[in-house]
């Protein structure tokens, strides 16, 4: 596996706010990865650090084993950011030609038009006259102009109509099929599930889960038994039971995930963990995700 991107213990703090808190992950060539999380989870901050637009307060970001700002890196990546800004005064074709000229192996304008849904008419239009949708398509075309190996999109489909969305994901699939690496952020579970083969679930500036969509869905939707226990109690005995899928602590409670919650209850008593205030939580995917996303709190 060839690593395209590595983050090691990356933290970003803005004065009193820690937007990203000690995250580490690697992405290999050809992966399509969704950074999924609610507003404020740290998605844009993370993407900005990956792109070298923000410097981490601590930790290290490596792209193609180099610093994000290096020229050899910039030539290999294409990006579409949340805020679309276009160059006024120039026609769409001129902007495309200008950006293409920065890259050693740019895609032909004709391909960019076909891939993004821009029209011949759009090419003749001055950037400042473009509608929101046209601007978005131009920005998509600019992301692809250099025929990048790694494409990074920050909430790409926000504000797109259904037709544009379809075309967008179709193009992403085309690029993925060519072995390109794609990273996109979204706050829609459905979108991450449909488009990505791996989800990094962000919450409060940290990675709450990392895995295939099916794993993530199972993790957030699986029933669990939760309880409070003395902090010094060892949960070790529970780890030896194969019926248990996961054990974690959240908000001073212990959660034991298993599809067989009756068995978990038996084990709690059998292992004499002193569990109190026991609750059984039935996981429903959308609800679980909503709950997860709505409990995002402002760090102090
Ligand atoms: N320049 C900044 N100064 C202060 N706080 C910021 C700045 N940028 C982002 N934040 C805060 O960091 C947190 C994460 O923001 P962001 O990365 O934009 O989240 P997301 O893209 O997931 O919605 C938010 O609480 C946001 O208010
Ligand atoms: Mg954002």
Short mmCIF file of C-alpha atoms and ligand atoms in Angstrom, two decimals:
data_model
loop_
_atom_site.label_atom_id
_atom_site.label_comp_id
_atom_site.label_asym_id
_atom_site.label_seq_id
_atom_site.Cartn_x
_atom_site.Cartn_y
_atom_site.Cartn_z
CA UNK A 1 0.00 0.00 0.00
CA UNK A 2 1.30 3.40 -0.95
CA UNK A 3 0.55 6.11 1.55
CA UNK A 4 -0.65 9.32 -0.02
CA UNK A 5 -1.48 11.20 3.14
CA UNK A 6 -0.40 10.86 6.77
CA UNK A 7 -1.43 12.92 9.77
CA UNK A 8 0.48 12.30 12.97
CA UNK A 9 -0.82 13.68 16.27
CA UNK A 10 -2.19 16.78 14.60
CA UNK A 11 -3.74 19.50 16.75
CA UNK A 12 -5.00 22.92 15.71
CA UNK A 13 -5.91 25.50 18.29
CA UNK A 14 -7.32 28.95 17.66
CA UNK A 15 -6.75 31.04 20.76
CA UNK A 16 -9.11 29.45 23.31
CA UNK A 17 -10.62 26.92 20.86
CA UNK A 18 -9.14 23.53 20.00
CA UNK A 19 -10.67 22.81 16.58
CA UNK A 20 -8.71 19.60 15.95
CA UNK A 21 -7.40 17.57 18.83
CA UNK A 22 -4.52 15.15 18.34
CA UNK A 23 -5.72 13.23 15.29
CA UNK A 24 -3.70 10.62 13.42
CA UNK A 25 -4.58 8.69 10.27
CA UNK A 26 -3.16 7.58 6.94
CA UNK A 27 -4.79 7.33 3.55
CA UNK A 28 -3.51 5.03 0.81
CA UNK A 29 -3.52 5.46 -2.93
CA UNK A 30 -6.91 4.73 -4.49
CA UNK A 31 -8.99 5.12 -1.35
CA UNK A 32 -12.20 7.15 -1.41
CA UNK A 33 -12.52 8.56 2.08
CA UNK A 34 -15.33 10.57 3.65
CA UNK A 35 -14.60 12.90 6.54
CA UNK A 36 -18.02 12.74 8.12
CA UNK A 37 -19.17 14.93 10.96
CA UNK A 38 -21.53 17.66 12.09
CA UNK A 39 -20.86 21.38 11.76
CA UNK A 40 -18.00 22.40 13.95
CA UNK A 41 -16.48 18.91 14.10
CA UNK A 42 -13.20 20.11 12.61
CA UNK A 43 -13.56 18.97 8.99
CA UNK A 44 -12.61 22.23 7.29
CA UNK A 45 -9.74 22.84 9.71
CA UNK A 46 -8.37 19.36 8.98
CA UNK A 47 -8.69 19.81 5.22
CA UNK A 48 -7.04 23.25 5.44
CA UNK A 49 -4.06 21.69 7.24
CA UNK A 50 -3.85 18.89 4.68
CA UNK A 51 -3.76 21.51 1.94
CA UNK A 52 -1.12 23.52 3.75
CA UNK A 53 -3.46 26.52 4.13
CA UNK A 54 -3.26 26.25 7.90
CA UNK A 55 -0.28 25.17 9.94
CA UNK A 56 -0.93 22.60 12.69
CA UNK A 57 -0.32 23.89 16.20
CA UNK A 58 1.22 20.50 16.90
CA UNK A 59 1.88 17.37 14.90
CA UNK A 60 2.75 16.68 11.30
CA UNK A 61 0.97 16.45 7.94
CA UNK A 62 2.70 14.63 5.07
CA UNK A 63 1.45 14.36 1.50
CA UNK A 64 3.32 11.99 -0.80
CA UNK A 65 5.85 11.93 2.02
CA UNK A 66 6.48 15.67 1.67
CA UNK A 67 5.33 18.94 3.22
CA UNK A 68 1.92 20.09 1.94
CA UNK A 69 3.37 23.40 0.64
CA UNK A 70 5.95 21.83 -1.68
CA UNK A 71 5.56 22.35 -5.42
CA UNK A 72 5.80 18.63 -6.21
CA UNK A 73 2.84 18.12 -3.90
CA UNK A 74 0.73 20.98 -5.25
CA UNK A 75 1.04 19.55 -8.77
CA UNK A 76 -0.53 16.30 -7.66
CA UNK A 77 -3.55 17.61 -5.82
CA UNK A 78 -6.79 19.23 -6.84
CA UNK A 79 -9.20 20.83 -4.45
CA UNK A 80 -12.60 22.39 -4.19
CA UNK A 81 -13.16 24.35 -1.01
CA UNK A 82 -16.32 25.26 0.86
CA UNK A 83 -16.10 28.90 -0.10
CA UNK A 84 -16.06 29.20 -3.86
CA UNK A 85 -14.21 32.23 -5.12
CA UNK A 86 -13.70 32.94 -8.80
CA UNK A 87 -11.54 35.46 -10.61
CA UNK A 88 -13.64 38.37 -11.81
CA UNK A 89 -12.92 39.90 -15.21
CA UNK A 90 -11.87 36.64 -16.85
CA UNK A 91 -14.04 34.32 -18.92
CA UNK A 92 -14.46 30.76 -17.74
CA UNK A 93 -12.34 29.38 -20.59
CA UNK A 94 -9.55 31.85 -19.75
CA UNK A 95 -9.59 30.85 -16.09
CA UNK A 96 -9.45 27.16 -17.03
CA UNK A 97 -6.55 27.77 -19.43
CA UNK A 98 -4.69 29.83 -16.82
CA UNK A 99 -5.00 27.18 -14.13
CA UNK A 100 -4.20 24.37 -16.58
CA UNK A 101 -0.96 26.16 -17.47
CA UNK A 102 0.31 25.70 -13.90
CA UNK A 103 0.30 21.91 -14.23
CA UNK A 104 2.66 19.59 -16.08
CA UNK A 105 -0.09 17.23 -17.32
CA UNK A 106 -3.40 19.11 -17.41
CA UNK A 107 -6.65 17.66 -18.69
CA UNK A 108 -8.01 19.09 -21.97
CA UNK A 109 -10.71 21.76 -21.56
CA UNK A 110 -13.10 19.50 -23.49
CA UNK A 111 -12.72 16.79 -20.82
CA UNK A 112 -13.18 19.29 -18.02
CA UNK A 113 -16.41 20.44 -19.65
CA UNK A 114 -17.69 16.88 -20.02
CA UNK A 115 -16.71 15.86 -16.51
CA UNK A 116 -18.26 18.79 -14.71
CA UNK A 117 -21.34 19.71 -16.73
CA UNK A 118 -20.06 23.12 -17.78
CA UNK A 119 -21.46 24.17 -21.17
CA UNK A 120 -19.89 25.84 -24.20
CA UNK A 121 -21.97 28.88 -23.27
CA UNK A 122 -20.48 28.86 -19.75
CA UNK A 123 -16.97 28.94 -21.22
CA UNK A 124 -17.69 32.33 -22.78
CA UNK A 125 -19.19 33.80 -19.61
CA UNK A 126 -17.28 36.13 -17.32
CA UNK A 127 -16.75 34.62 -13.89
CA UNK A 128 -18.64 37.33 -12.01
CA UNK A 129 -21.75 36.67 -14.13
CA UNK A 130 -21.96 32.99 -13.20
CA UNK A 131 -24.81 31.63 -11.12
CA UNK A 132 -24.06 29.78 -7.89
CA UNK A 133 -24.40 26.42 -9.66
CA UNK A 134 -22.13 27.47 -12.54
CA UNK A 135 -19.52 28.75 -10.09
CA UNK A 136 -19.59 25.41 -8.34
CA UNK A 137 -19.06 23.60 -11.67
CA UNK A 138 -16.18 25.93 -12.55
CA UNK A 139 -14.62 25.30 -9.18
CA UNK A 140 -15.02 21.54 -9.77
CA UNK A 141 -13.35 21.90 -13.19
CA UNK A 142 -10.47 23.82 -11.60
CA UNK A 143 -10.02 21.02 -9.07
CA UNK A 144 -9.63 18.52 -11.91
CA UNK A 145 -7.64 20.77 -14.27
CA UNK A 146 -4.22 19.39 -13.33
CA UNK A 147 -5.37 15.76 -13.62
CA UNK A 148 -4.57 15.34 -9.91
CA UNK A 149 -3.64 12.11 -8.16
CA UNK A 150 -5.32 13.25 -4.98
CA UNK A 151 -8.57 15.21 -4.96
CA UNK A 152 -9.85 16.92 -1.84
CA UNK A 153 -13.35 18.36 -1.57
CA UNK A 154 -14.77 20.23 1.41
CA UNK A 155 -18.56 19.69 1.58
CA UNK A 156 -18.73 19.55 -2.21
CA UNK A 157 -22.45 19.00 -2.67
CA UNK A 158 -23.76 21.73 -0.40
CA UNK A 159 -25.91 23.97 -2.59
CA UNK A 160 -25.90 21.58 -5.57
CA UNK A 161 -29.19 20.55 -7.14
CA UNK A 162 -29.91 16.86 -7.68
CA UNK A 163 -28.70 16.78 -11.29
CA UNK A 164 -25.39 18.44 -10.40
CA UNK A 165 -24.99 16.12 -7.42
CA UNK A 166 -25.49 13.06 -9.64
CA UNK A 167 -23.00 14.31 -12.20
CA UNK A 168 -20.55 15.18 -9.43
CA UNK A 169 -20.58 11.69 -7.90
CA UNK A 170 -20.46 10.08 -11.33
CA UNK A 171 -17.27 12.00 -12.09
CA UNK A 172 -15.82 11.14 -8.70
CA UNK A 173 -16.46 7.46 -9.44
CA UNK A 174 -14.75 7.82 -12.81
CA UNK A 175 -11.68 9.26 -11.10
CA UNK A 176 -11.76 6.64 -8.35
CA UNK A 177 -11.86 3.91 -11.00
CA UNK A 178 -8.63 5.36 -12.43
CA UNK A 179 -6.95 4.72 -9.08
CA UNK A 180 -7.03 8.31 -7.86
CA UNK A 181 -7.32 9.06 -4.18
CA UNK A 182 -10.36 11.05 -3.11
CA UNK A 183 -11.08 12.73 0.20
CA UNK A 184 -14.31 14.61 0.79
CA UNK A 185 -16.05 16.01 3.81
CA UNK A 186 -19.76 15.85 4.41
CA UNK A 187 -22.28 16.07 7.21
CA UNK A 188 -24.61 13.58 5.49
CA UNK A 189 -24.26 9.99 6.62
CA UNK A 190 -26.10 8.85 3.47
CA UNK A 191 -23.63 10.60 1.20
CA UNK A 192 -20.63 9.15 2.99
CA UNK A 193 -22.21 5.71 2.87
CA UNK A 194 -23.01 5.96 -0.86
CA UNK A 195 -19.74 7.42 -2.07
CA UNK A 196 -16.91 6.38 0.23
CA UNK A 197 -15.19 3.09 0.89
CA UNK A 198 -13.93 4.42 4.19
CA UNK A 199 -15.40 6.86 6.68
CA UNK A 200 -13.49 8.93 9.21
CA UNK A 201 -16.14 9.97 11.67
CA UNK A 202 -15.25 13.32 13.23
CA UNK A 203 -16.68 14.61 16.46
CA UNK A 204 -15.49 17.55 18.52
CA UNK A 205 -12.20 17.71 16.66
CA UNK A 206 -11.39 14.05 17.19
CA UNK A 207 -11.89 10.87 15.20
CA UNK A 208 -14.74 8.96 16.82
CA UNK A 209 -14.56 6.05 14.36
CA UNK A 210 -12.61 4.97 11.29
CA UNK A 211 -13.73 2.16 9.03
CA UNK A 212 -15.79 0.91 6.12
CA UNK A 213 -19.30 2.40 5.94
CA UNK A 214 -20.82 -0.92 6.99
CA UNK A 215 -18.58 -1.04 10.07
CA UNK A 216 -19.35 2.55 10.99
CA UNK A 217 -23.05 1.98 10.58
CA UNK A 218 -22.87 -1.17 12.68
CA UNK A 219 -20.90 0.69 15.29
CA UNK A 220 -23.25 3.61 15.64
CA UNK A 221 -26.44 1.61 15.27
CA UNK A 222 -25.66 -1.49 17.28
CA UNK A 223 -27.63 -2.06 20.47
CA UNK A 224 -25.66 -1.73 23.65
CA UNK A 225 -25.98 -2.06 27.38
CA UNK A 226 -24.79 0.96 29.26
CA UNK A 227 -24.19 1.40 32.97
CA UNK A 228 -22.24 3.36 35.50
CA UNK A 229 -19.45 1.69 37.43
CA UNK A 230 -16.76 2.76 39.83
CA UNK A 231 -13.92 4.35 37.80
CA UNK A 232 -11.38 1.89 39.19
CA UNK A 233 -13.38 -1.17 38.20
CA UNK A 234 -11.61 -3.24 35.55
CA UNK A 235 -13.60 -4.00 32.42
CA UNK A 236 -11.00 -6.59 31.49
CA UNK A 237 -13.22 -9.66 32.20
CA UNK A 238 -15.70 -8.50 29.54
CA UNK A 239 -13.09 -8.46 26.79
CA UNK A 240 -12.86 -12.24 26.87
CA UNK A 241 -16.39 -12.76 25.59
CA UNK A 242 -16.73 -13.02 21.84
CA UNK A 243 -20.40 -11.93 21.90
CA UNK A 244 -19.23 -8.44 22.82
CA UNK A 245 -18.29 -6.25 19.88
CA UNK A 246 -17.04 -3.16 21.59
CA UNK A 247 -16.62 -1.62 25.02
CA UNK A 248 -16.12 2.07 25.56
CA UNK A 249 -16.69 4.83 28.10
CA UNK A 250 -18.71 7.92 27.24
CA UNK A 251 -20.05 10.65 29.55
CA UNK A 252 -19.10 8.66 32.66
CA UNK A 253 -20.97 5.59 31.44
CA UNK A 254 -19.65 2.30 30.14
CA UNK A 255 -21.16 1.05 26.87
CA UNK A 256 -21.03 -2.60 25.93
CA UNK A 257 -22.07 -3.16 22.34
CA UNK A 258 -23.48 -6.48 21.29
CA UNK A 259 -26.33 -7.76 19.19
CA UNK A 260 -27.20 -9.99 22.16
CA UNK A 261 -27.98 -7.58 24.99
CA UNK A 262 -29.54 -10.33 27.14
CA UNK A 263 -26.22 -12.11 27.19
CA UNK A 264 -24.43 -8.90 28.13
CA UNK A 265 -26.74 -8.50 31.14
CA UNK A 266 -25.92 -12.05 32.25
CA UNK A 267 -22.21 -11.35 31.90
CA UNK A 268 -22.39 -8.13 33.89
CA UNK A 269 -23.71 -10.04 36.89
CA UNK A 270 -21.57 -13.09 36.31
CA UNK A 271 -18.40 -10.98 36.27
CA UNK A 272 -19.56 -8.95 39.30
CA UNK A 273 -18.72 -5.56 37.87
CA UNK A 274 -20.97 -3.66 40.24
CA UNK A 275 -22.89 -2.13 37.35
CA UNK A 276 -25.49 0.45 38.37
CA UNK A 277 -28.19 2.33 36.50
CA UNK A 278 -28.21 -0.21 33.67
CA UNK A 279 -29.86 0.80 30.40
CA UNK A 280 -30.40 -1.00 27.14
CA UNK A 281 -29.95 1.19 24.09
CA UNK A 282 -31.46 0.09 20.81
CA UNK A 283 -29.42 1.46 17.95
CA UNK A 284 -31.25 3.01 15.01
CA UNK A 285 -28.90 4.27 12.37
CA UNK A 286 -30.25 7.71 11.53
CA UNK A 287 -31.20 8.40 15.14
CA UNK A 288 -27.85 7.27 16.38
CA UNK A 289 -26.13 9.53 13.93
CA UNK A 290 -28.42 12.46 14.76
CA UNK A 291 -27.72 11.96 18.41
CA UNK A 292 -24.03 11.74 17.79
CA UNK A 293 -24.05 14.88 15.72
CA UNK A 294 -26.39 16.94 17.88
CA UNK A 295 -24.37 16.39 21.03
CA UNK A 296 -21.37 18.16 19.53
CA UNK A 297 -20.46 20.70 22.13
CA UNK A 298 -18.36 23.81 22.05
CA UNK A 299 -15.07 23.11 23.78
CA UNK A 300 -14.32 25.45 26.64
N1 LIG B 1 -10.17 30.78 12.42
C1 LIG B 1 -10.84 30.30 13.48
N2 LIG B 1 -10.81 30.93 14.67
C2 LIG B 1 -11.47 30.45 15.74
N3 LIG B 1 -12.18 29.30 15.74
C3 LIG B 1 -12.25 28.62 14.58
C4 LIG B 1 -11.59 29.08 13.39
N4 LIG B 1 -11.83 28.17 12.40
C5 LIG B 1 -12.61 27.23 12.94
N5 LIG B 1 -12.87 27.49 14.24
C6 LIG B 1 -13.67 26.67 15.17
O1 LIG B 1 -13.16 25.36 15.14
C7 LIG B 1 -14.22 24.40 15.16
C8 LIG B 1 -14.12 23.52 13.93
O2 LIG B 1 -14.41 24.29 12.78
P1 LIG B 1 -14.43 23.68 11.31
O3 LIG B 1 -13.15 22.96 11.08
O4 LIG B 1 -14.78 24.76 10.38
O5 LIG B 1 -15.62 22.62 11.41
P2 LIG B 1 -16.47 21.91 10.26
O6 LIG B 1 -15.82 22.19 8.95
O7 LIG B 1 -16.47 20.47 10.64
O8 LIG B 1 -17.85 22.49 10.34
C9 LIG B 1 -15.51 25.21 15.22
O9 LIG B 1 -15.92 25.27 16.56
C10 LIG B 1 -15.11 26.55 14.69
O10 LIG B 1 -15.92 27.55 15.25
MG1 LIG B 2 -16.57 23.01 7.23
#
